[in-house]
JSON list of C-alpha atoms in Angstrom, two decimals:
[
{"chain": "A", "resi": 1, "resn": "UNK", "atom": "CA", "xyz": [136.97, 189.20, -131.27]},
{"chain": "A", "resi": 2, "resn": "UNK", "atom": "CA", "xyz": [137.58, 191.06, -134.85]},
{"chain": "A", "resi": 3, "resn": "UNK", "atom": "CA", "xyz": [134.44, 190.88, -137.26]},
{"chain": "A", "resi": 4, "resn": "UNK", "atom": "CA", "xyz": [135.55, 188.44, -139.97]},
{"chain": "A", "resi": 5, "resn": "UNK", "atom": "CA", "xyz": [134.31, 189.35, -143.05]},
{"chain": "A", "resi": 6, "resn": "UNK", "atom": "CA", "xyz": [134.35, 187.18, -146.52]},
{"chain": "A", "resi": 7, "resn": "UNK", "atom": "CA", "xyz": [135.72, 188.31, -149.41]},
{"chain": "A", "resi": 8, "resn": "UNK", "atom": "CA", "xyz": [133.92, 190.82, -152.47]},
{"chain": "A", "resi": 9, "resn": "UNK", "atom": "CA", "xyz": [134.81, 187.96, -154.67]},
{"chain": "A", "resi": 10, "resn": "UNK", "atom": "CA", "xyz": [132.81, 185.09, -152.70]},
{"chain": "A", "resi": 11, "resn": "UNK", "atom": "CA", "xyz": [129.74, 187.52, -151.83]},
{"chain": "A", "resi": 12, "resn": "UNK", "atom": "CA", "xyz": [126.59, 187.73, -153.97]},
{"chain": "A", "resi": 13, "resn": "UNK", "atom": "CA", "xyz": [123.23, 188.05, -152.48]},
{"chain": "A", "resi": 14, "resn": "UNK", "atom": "CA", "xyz": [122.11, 184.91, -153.78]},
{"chain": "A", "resi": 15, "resn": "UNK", "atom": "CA", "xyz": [125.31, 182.78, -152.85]},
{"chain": "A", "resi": 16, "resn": "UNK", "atom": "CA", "xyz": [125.31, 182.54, -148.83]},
{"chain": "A", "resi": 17, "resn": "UNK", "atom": "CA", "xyz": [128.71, 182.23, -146.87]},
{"chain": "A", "resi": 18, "resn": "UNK", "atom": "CA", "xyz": [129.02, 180.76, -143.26]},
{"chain": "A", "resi": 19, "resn": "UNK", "atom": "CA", "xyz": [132.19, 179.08, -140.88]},
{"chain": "A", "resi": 20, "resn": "UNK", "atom": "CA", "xyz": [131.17, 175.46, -140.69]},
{"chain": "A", "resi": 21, "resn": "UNK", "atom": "CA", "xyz": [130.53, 175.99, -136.79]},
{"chain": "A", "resi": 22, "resn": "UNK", "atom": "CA", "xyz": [128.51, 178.74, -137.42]},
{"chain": "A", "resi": 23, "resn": "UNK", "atom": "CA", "xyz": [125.59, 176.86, -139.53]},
{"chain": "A", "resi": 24, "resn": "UNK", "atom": "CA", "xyz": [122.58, 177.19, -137.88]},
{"chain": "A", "resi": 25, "resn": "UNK", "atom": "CA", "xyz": [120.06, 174.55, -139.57]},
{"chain": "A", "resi": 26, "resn": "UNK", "atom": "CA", "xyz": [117.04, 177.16, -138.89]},
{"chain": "A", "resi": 27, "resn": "UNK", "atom": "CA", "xyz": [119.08, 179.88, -140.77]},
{"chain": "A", "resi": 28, "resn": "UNK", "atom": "CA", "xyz": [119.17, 177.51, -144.05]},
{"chain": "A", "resi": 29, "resn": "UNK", "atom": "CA", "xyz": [116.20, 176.92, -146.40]},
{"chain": "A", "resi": 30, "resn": "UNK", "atom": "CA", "xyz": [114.88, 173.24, -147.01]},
{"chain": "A", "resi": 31, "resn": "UNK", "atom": "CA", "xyz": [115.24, 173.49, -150.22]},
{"chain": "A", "resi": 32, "resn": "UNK", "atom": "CA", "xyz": [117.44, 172.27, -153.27]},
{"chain": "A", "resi": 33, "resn": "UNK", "atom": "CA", "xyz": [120.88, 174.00, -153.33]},
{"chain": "A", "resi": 34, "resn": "UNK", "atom": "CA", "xyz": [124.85, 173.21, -153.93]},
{"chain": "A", "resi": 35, "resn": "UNK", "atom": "CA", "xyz": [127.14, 173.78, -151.67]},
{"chain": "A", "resi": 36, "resn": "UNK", "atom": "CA", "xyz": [130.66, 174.26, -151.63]},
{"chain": "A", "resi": 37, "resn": "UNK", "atom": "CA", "xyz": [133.50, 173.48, -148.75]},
{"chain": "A", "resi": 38, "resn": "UNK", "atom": "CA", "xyz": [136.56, 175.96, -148.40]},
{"chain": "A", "resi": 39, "resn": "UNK", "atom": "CA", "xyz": [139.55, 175.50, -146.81]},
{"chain": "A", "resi": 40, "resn": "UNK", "atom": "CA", "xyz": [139.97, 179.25, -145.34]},
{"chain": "A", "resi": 41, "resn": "UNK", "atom": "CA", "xyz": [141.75, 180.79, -142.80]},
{"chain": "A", "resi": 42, "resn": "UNK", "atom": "CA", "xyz": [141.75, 184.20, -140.77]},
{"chain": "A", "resi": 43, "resn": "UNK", "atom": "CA", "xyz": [143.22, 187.45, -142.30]},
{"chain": "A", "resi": 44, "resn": "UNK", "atom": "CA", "xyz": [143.61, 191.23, -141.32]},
{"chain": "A", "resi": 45, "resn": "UNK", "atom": "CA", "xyz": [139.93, 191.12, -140.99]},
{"chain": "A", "resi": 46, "resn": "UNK", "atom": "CA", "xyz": [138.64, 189.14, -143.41]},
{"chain": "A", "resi": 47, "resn": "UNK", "atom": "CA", "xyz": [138.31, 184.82, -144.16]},
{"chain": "A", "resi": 48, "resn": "UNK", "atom": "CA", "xyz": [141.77, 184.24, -147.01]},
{"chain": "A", "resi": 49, "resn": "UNK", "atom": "CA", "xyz": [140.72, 181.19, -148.99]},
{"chain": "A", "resi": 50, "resn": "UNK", "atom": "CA", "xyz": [143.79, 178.63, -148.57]},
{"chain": "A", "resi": 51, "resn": "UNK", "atom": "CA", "xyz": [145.55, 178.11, -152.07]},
{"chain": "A", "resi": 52, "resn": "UNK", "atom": "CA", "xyz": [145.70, 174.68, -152.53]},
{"chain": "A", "resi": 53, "resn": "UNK", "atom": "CA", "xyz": [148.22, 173.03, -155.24]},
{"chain": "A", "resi": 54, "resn": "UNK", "atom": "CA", "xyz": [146.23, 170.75, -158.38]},
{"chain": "A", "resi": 55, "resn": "UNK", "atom": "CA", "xyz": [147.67, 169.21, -160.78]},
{"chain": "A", "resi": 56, "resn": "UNK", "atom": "CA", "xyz": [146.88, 171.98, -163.36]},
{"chain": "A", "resi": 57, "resn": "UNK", "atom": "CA", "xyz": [146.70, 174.79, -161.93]},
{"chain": "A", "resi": 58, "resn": "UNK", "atom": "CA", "xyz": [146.38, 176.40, -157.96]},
{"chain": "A", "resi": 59, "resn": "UNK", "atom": "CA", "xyz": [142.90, 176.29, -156.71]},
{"chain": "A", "resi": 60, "resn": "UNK", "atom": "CA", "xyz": [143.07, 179.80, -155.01]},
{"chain": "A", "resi": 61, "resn": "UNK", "atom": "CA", "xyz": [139.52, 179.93, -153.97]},
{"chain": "A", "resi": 62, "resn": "UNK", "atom": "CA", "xyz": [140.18, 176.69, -151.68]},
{"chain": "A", "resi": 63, "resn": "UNK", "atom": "CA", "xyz": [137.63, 174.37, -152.50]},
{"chain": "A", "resi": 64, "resn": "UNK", "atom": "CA", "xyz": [137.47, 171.11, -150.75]},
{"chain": "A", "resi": 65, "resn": "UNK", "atom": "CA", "xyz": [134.24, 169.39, -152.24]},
{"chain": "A", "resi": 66, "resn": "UNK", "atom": "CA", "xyz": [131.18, 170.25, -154.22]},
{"chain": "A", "resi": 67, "resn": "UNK", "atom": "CA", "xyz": [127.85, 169.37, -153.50]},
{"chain": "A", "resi": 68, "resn": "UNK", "atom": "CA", "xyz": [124.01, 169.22, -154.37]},
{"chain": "A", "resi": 69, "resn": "UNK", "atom": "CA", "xyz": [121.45, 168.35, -151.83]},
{"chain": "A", "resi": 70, "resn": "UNK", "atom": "CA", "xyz": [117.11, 168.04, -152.16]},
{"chain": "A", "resi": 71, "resn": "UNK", "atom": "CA", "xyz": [117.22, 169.39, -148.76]},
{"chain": "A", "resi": 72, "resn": "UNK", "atom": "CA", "xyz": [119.94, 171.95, -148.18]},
{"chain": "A", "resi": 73, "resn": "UNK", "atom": "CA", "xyz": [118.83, 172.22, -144.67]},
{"chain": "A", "resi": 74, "resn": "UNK", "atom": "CA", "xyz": [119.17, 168.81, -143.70]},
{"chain": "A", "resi": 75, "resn": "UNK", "atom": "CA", "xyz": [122.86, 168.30, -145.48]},
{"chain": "A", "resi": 76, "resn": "UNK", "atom": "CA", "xyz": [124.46, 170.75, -143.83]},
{"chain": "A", "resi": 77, "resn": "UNK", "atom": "CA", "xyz": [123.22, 170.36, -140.61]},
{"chain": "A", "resi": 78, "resn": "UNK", "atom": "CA", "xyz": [124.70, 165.96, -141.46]},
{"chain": "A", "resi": 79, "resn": "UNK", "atom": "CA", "xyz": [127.90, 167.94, -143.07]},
{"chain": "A", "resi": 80, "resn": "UNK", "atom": "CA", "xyz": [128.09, 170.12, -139.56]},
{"chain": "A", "resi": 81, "resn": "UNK", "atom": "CA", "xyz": [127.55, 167.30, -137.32]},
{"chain": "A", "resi": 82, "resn": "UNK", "atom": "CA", "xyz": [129.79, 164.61, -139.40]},
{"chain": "A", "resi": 83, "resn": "UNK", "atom": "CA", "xyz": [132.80, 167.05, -139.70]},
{"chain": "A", "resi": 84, "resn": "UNK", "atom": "CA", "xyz": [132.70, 168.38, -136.22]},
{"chain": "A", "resi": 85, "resn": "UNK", "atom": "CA", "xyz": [132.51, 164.70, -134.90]},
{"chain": "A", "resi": 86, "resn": "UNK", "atom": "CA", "xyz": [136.05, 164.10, -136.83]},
{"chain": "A", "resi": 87, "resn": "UNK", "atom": "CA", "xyz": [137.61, 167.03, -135.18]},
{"chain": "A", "resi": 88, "resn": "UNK", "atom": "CA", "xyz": [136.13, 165.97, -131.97]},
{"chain": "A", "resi": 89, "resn": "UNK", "atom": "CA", "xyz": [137.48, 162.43, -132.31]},
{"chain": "A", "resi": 90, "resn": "UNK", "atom": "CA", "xyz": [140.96, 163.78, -133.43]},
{"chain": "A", "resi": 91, "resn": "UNK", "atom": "CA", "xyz": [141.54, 165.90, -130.28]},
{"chain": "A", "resi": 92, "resn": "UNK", "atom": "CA", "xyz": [140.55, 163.38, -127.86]},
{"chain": "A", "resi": 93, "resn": "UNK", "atom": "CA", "xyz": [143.27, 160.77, -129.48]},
{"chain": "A", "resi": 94, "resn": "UNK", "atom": "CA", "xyz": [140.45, 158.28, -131.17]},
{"chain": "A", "resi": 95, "resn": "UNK", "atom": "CA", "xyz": [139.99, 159.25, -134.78]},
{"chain": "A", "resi": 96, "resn": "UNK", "atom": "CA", "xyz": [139.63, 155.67, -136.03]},
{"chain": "A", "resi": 97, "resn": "UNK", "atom": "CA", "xyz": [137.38, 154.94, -133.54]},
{"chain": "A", "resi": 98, "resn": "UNK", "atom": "CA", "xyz": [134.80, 152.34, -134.87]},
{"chain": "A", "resi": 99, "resn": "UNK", "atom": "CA", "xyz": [131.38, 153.83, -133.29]},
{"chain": "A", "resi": 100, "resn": "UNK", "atom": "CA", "xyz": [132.43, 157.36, -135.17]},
{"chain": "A", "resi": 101, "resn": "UNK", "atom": "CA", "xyz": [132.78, 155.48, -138.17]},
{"chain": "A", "resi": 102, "resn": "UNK", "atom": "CA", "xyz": [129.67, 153.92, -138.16]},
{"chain": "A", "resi": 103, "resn": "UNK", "atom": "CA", "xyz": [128.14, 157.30, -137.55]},
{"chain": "A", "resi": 104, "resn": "UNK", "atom": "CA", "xyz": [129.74, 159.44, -139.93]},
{"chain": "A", "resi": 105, "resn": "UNK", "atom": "CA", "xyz": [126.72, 160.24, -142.85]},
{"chain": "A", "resi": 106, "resn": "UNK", "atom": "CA", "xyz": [128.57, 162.50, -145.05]},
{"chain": "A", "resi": 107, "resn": "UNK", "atom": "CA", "xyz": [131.59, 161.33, -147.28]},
{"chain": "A", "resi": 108, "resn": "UNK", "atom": "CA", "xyz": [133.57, 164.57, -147.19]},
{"chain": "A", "resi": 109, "resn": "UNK", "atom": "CA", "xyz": [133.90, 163.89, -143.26]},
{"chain": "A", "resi": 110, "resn": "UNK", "atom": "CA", "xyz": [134.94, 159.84, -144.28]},
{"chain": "A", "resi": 111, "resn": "UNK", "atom": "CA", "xyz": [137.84, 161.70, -146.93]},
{"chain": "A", "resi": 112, "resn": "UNK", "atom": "CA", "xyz": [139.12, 164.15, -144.15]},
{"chain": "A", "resi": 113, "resn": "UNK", "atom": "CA", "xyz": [139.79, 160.73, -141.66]},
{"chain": "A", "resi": 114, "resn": "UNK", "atom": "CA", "xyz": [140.94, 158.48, -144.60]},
{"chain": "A", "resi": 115, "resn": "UNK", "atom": "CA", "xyz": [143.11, 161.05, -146.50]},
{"chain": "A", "resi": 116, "resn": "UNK", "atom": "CA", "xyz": [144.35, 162.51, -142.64]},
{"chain": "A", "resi": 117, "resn": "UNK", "atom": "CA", "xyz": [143.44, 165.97, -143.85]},
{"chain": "A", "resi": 118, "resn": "UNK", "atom": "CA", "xyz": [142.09, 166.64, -140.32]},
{"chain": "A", "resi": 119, "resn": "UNK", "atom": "CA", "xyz": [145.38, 166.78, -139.12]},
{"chain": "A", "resi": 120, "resn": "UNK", "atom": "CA", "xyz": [146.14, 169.74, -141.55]},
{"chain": "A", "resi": 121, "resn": "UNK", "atom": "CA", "xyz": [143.39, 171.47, -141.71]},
{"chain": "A", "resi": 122, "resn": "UNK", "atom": "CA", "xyz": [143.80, 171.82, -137.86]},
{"chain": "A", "resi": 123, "resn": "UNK", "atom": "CA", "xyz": [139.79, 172.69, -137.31]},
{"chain": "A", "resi": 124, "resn": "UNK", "atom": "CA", "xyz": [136.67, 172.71, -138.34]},
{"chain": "A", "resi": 125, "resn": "UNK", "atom": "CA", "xyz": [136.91, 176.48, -137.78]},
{"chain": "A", "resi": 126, "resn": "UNK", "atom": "CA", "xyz": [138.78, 176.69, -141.09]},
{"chain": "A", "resi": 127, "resn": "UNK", "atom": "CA", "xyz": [135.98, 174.81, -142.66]},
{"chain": "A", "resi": 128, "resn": "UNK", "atom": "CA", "xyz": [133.47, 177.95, -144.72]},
{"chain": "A", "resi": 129, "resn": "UNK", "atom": "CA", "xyz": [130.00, 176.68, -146.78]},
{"chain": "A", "resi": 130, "resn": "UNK", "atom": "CA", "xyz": [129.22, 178.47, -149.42]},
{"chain": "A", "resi": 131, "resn": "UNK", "atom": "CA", "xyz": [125.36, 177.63, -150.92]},
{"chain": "A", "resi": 132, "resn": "UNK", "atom": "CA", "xyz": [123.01, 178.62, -153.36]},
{"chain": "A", "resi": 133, "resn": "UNK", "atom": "CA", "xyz": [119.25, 177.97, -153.37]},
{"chain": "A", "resi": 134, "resn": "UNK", "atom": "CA", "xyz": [117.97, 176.55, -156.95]},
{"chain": "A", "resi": 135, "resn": "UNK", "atom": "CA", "xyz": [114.25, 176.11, -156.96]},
{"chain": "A", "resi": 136, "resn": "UNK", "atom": "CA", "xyz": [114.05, 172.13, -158.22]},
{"chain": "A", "resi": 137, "resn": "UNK", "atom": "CA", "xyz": [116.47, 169.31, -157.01]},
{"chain": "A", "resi": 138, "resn": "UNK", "atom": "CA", "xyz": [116.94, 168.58, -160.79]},
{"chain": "A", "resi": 139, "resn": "UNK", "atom": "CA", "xyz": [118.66, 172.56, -161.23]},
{"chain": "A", "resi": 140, "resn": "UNK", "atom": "CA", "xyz": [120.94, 171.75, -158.03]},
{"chain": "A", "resi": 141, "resn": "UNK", "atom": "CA", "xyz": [122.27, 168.88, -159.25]},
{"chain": "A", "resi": 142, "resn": "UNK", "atom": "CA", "xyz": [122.66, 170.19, -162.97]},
{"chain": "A", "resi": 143, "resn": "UNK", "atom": "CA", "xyz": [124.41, 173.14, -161.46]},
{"chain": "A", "resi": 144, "resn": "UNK", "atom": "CA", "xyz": [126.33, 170.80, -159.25]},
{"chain": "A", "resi": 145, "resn": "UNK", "atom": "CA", "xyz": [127.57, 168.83, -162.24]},
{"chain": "A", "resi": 146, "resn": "UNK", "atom": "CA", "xyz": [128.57, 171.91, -163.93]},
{"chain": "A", "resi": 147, "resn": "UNK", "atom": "CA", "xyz": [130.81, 172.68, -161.25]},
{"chain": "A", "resi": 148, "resn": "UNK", "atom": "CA", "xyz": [132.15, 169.88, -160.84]},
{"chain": "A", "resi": 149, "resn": "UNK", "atom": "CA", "xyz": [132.83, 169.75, -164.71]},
{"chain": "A", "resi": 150, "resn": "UNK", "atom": "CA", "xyz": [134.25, 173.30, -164.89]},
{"chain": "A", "resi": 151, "resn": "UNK", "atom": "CA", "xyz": [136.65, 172.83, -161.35]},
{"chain": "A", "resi": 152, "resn": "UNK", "atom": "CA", "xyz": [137.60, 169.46, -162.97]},
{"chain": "A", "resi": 153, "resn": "UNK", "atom": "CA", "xyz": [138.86, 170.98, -166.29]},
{"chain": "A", "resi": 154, "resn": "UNK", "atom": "CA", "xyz": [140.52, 174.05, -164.69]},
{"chain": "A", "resi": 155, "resn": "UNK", "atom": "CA", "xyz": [142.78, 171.57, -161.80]},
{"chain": "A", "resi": 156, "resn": "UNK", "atom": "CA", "xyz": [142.86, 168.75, -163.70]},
{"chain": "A", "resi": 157, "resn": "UNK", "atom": "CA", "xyz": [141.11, 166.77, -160.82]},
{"chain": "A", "resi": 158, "resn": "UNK", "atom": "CA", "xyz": [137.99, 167.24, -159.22]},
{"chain": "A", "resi": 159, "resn": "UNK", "atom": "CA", "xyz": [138.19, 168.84, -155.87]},
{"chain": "A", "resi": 160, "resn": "UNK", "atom": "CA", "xyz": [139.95, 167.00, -152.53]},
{"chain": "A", "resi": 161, "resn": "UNK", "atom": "CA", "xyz": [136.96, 166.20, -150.83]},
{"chain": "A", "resi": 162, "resn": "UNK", "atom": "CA", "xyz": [135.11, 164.78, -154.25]},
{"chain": "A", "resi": 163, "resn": "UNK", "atom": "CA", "xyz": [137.73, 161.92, -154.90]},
{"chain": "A", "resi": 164, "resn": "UNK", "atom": "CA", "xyz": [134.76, 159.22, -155.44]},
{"chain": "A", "resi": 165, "resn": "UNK", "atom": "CA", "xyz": [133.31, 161.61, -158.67]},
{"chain": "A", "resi": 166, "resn": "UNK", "atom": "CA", "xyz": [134.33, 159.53, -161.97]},
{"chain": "A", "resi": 167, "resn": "UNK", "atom": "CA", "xyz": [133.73, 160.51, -165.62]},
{"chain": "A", "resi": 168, "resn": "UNK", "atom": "CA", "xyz": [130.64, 159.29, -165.73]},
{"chain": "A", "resi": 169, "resn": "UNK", "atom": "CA", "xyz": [128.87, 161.90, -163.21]},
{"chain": "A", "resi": 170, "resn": "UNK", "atom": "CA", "xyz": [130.35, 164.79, -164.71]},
{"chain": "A", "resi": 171, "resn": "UNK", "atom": "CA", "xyz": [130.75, 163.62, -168.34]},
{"chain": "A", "resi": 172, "resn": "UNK", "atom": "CA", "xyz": [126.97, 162.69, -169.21]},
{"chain": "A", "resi": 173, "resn": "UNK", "atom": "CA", "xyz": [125.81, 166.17, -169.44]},
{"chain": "A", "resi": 174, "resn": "UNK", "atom": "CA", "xyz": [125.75, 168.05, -172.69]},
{"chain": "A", "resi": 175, "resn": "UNK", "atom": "CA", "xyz": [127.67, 171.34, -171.52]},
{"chain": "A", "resi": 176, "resn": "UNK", "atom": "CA", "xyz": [127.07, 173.67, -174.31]},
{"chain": "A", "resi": 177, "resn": "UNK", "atom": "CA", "xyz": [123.30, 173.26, -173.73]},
{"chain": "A", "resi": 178, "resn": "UNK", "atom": "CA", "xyz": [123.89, 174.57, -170.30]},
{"chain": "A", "resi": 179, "resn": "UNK", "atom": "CA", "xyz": [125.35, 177.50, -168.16]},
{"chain": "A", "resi": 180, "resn": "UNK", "atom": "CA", "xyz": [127.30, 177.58, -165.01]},
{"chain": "A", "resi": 181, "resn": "UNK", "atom": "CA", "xyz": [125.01, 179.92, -162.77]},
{"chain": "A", "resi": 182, "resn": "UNK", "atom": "CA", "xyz": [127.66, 182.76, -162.12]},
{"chain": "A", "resi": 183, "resn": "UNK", "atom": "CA", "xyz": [127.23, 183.15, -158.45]},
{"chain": "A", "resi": 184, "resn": "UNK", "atom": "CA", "xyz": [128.94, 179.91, -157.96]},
{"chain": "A", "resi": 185, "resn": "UNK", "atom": "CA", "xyz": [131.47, 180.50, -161.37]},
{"chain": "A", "resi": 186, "resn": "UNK", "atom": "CA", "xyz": [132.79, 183.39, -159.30]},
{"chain": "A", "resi": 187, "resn": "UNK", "atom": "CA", "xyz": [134.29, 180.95, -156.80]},
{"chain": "A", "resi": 188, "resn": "UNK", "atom": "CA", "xyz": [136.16, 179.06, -159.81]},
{"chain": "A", "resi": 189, "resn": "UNK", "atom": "CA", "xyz": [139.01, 179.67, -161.46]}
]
């Protein structure tokens, strides 16, 4: 199998990039972060974010939902298991299956089964996390806001996966008071 690497533009030694099946909760710190879902897929030896069509403008870094968490490690390790449940339940014919429902923790794996996005993003193997540590909950979710804010005004709609953010979570904040950290502006437009 051919190395895969990710691109210059979504590497920075603070901002950590890993295929969704490849998150190992050891490997990821307990503590605050945001995290970002990408739609990517396999190129001449690299991961190609999937361009995805907004209203404003084409999202070319592929995101699929924003997130903050008070425990990274335990998120993604819910995200990991929620998501690869859905794909699970897909190729064995019983997506709407009421048990998996009732089991799924994460709402960016209830979007993918309501919005049928499962069927084309094919596999969780096209799924990459991208996440940054913040040292307090309070700077994860400010940054997380931010994002939100900033991917919001440059699409015209917040990301895919984010459908249940309204103007009040990412309209209460007073933006000029507060910077974007630029490890996770660099996966923006």
């Amino acid at each position: 199998m051919a190395e895969v690497r990710v691109l210059a533009s979504m590497r920075s030694l603070r901002l950590k990039c890993v295929l969704l099946p490849n998150i190992k909760s050891h490997d990821i710190p307990k503590a605050p972060g945001v995290y970002v879902i990408q739609w990517v897929e396999r190129g001449d030896k690299q991961l190609v974010p999937r361009r995805i069509p907004r209203i404003l403008n084409v999202d070319n870094a592929g995101i699929l939902c924003i997130g903050s968490a008070e425990k990274l490690r335990s998120r993604l390790k819910i995200l990991k298991s929620n998501i690869s449940r859905v794909f699970e339940a897909y190729r064995g014919g019983s997506l709407f299956n009421e048990d998996l429902l009732k089991r799924i923790e994460h709402t960016a794996a209830e979007t993918i089964i309501y919005t049928n996005l499962v069927e084309t993003l094919g596999s969780e193997d096209n799924l990459q996390v991208c996440y940054k540590v913040f040292n307090d909950e309070k700077d994860a979710k400010l940054q997380e806001v931010l994002m939100l804010y900033r991917y919001t005004r440059c699409y015209g709609e917040p990301p895919p996966l984010n459908l249940g953010v309204g103007r009040e979570h990412i309209g209460g904040i007073r933006r000029k008071e507060h910077t974007l950290d630029p490890d996770l502006a660099s996966l923006l437009c």
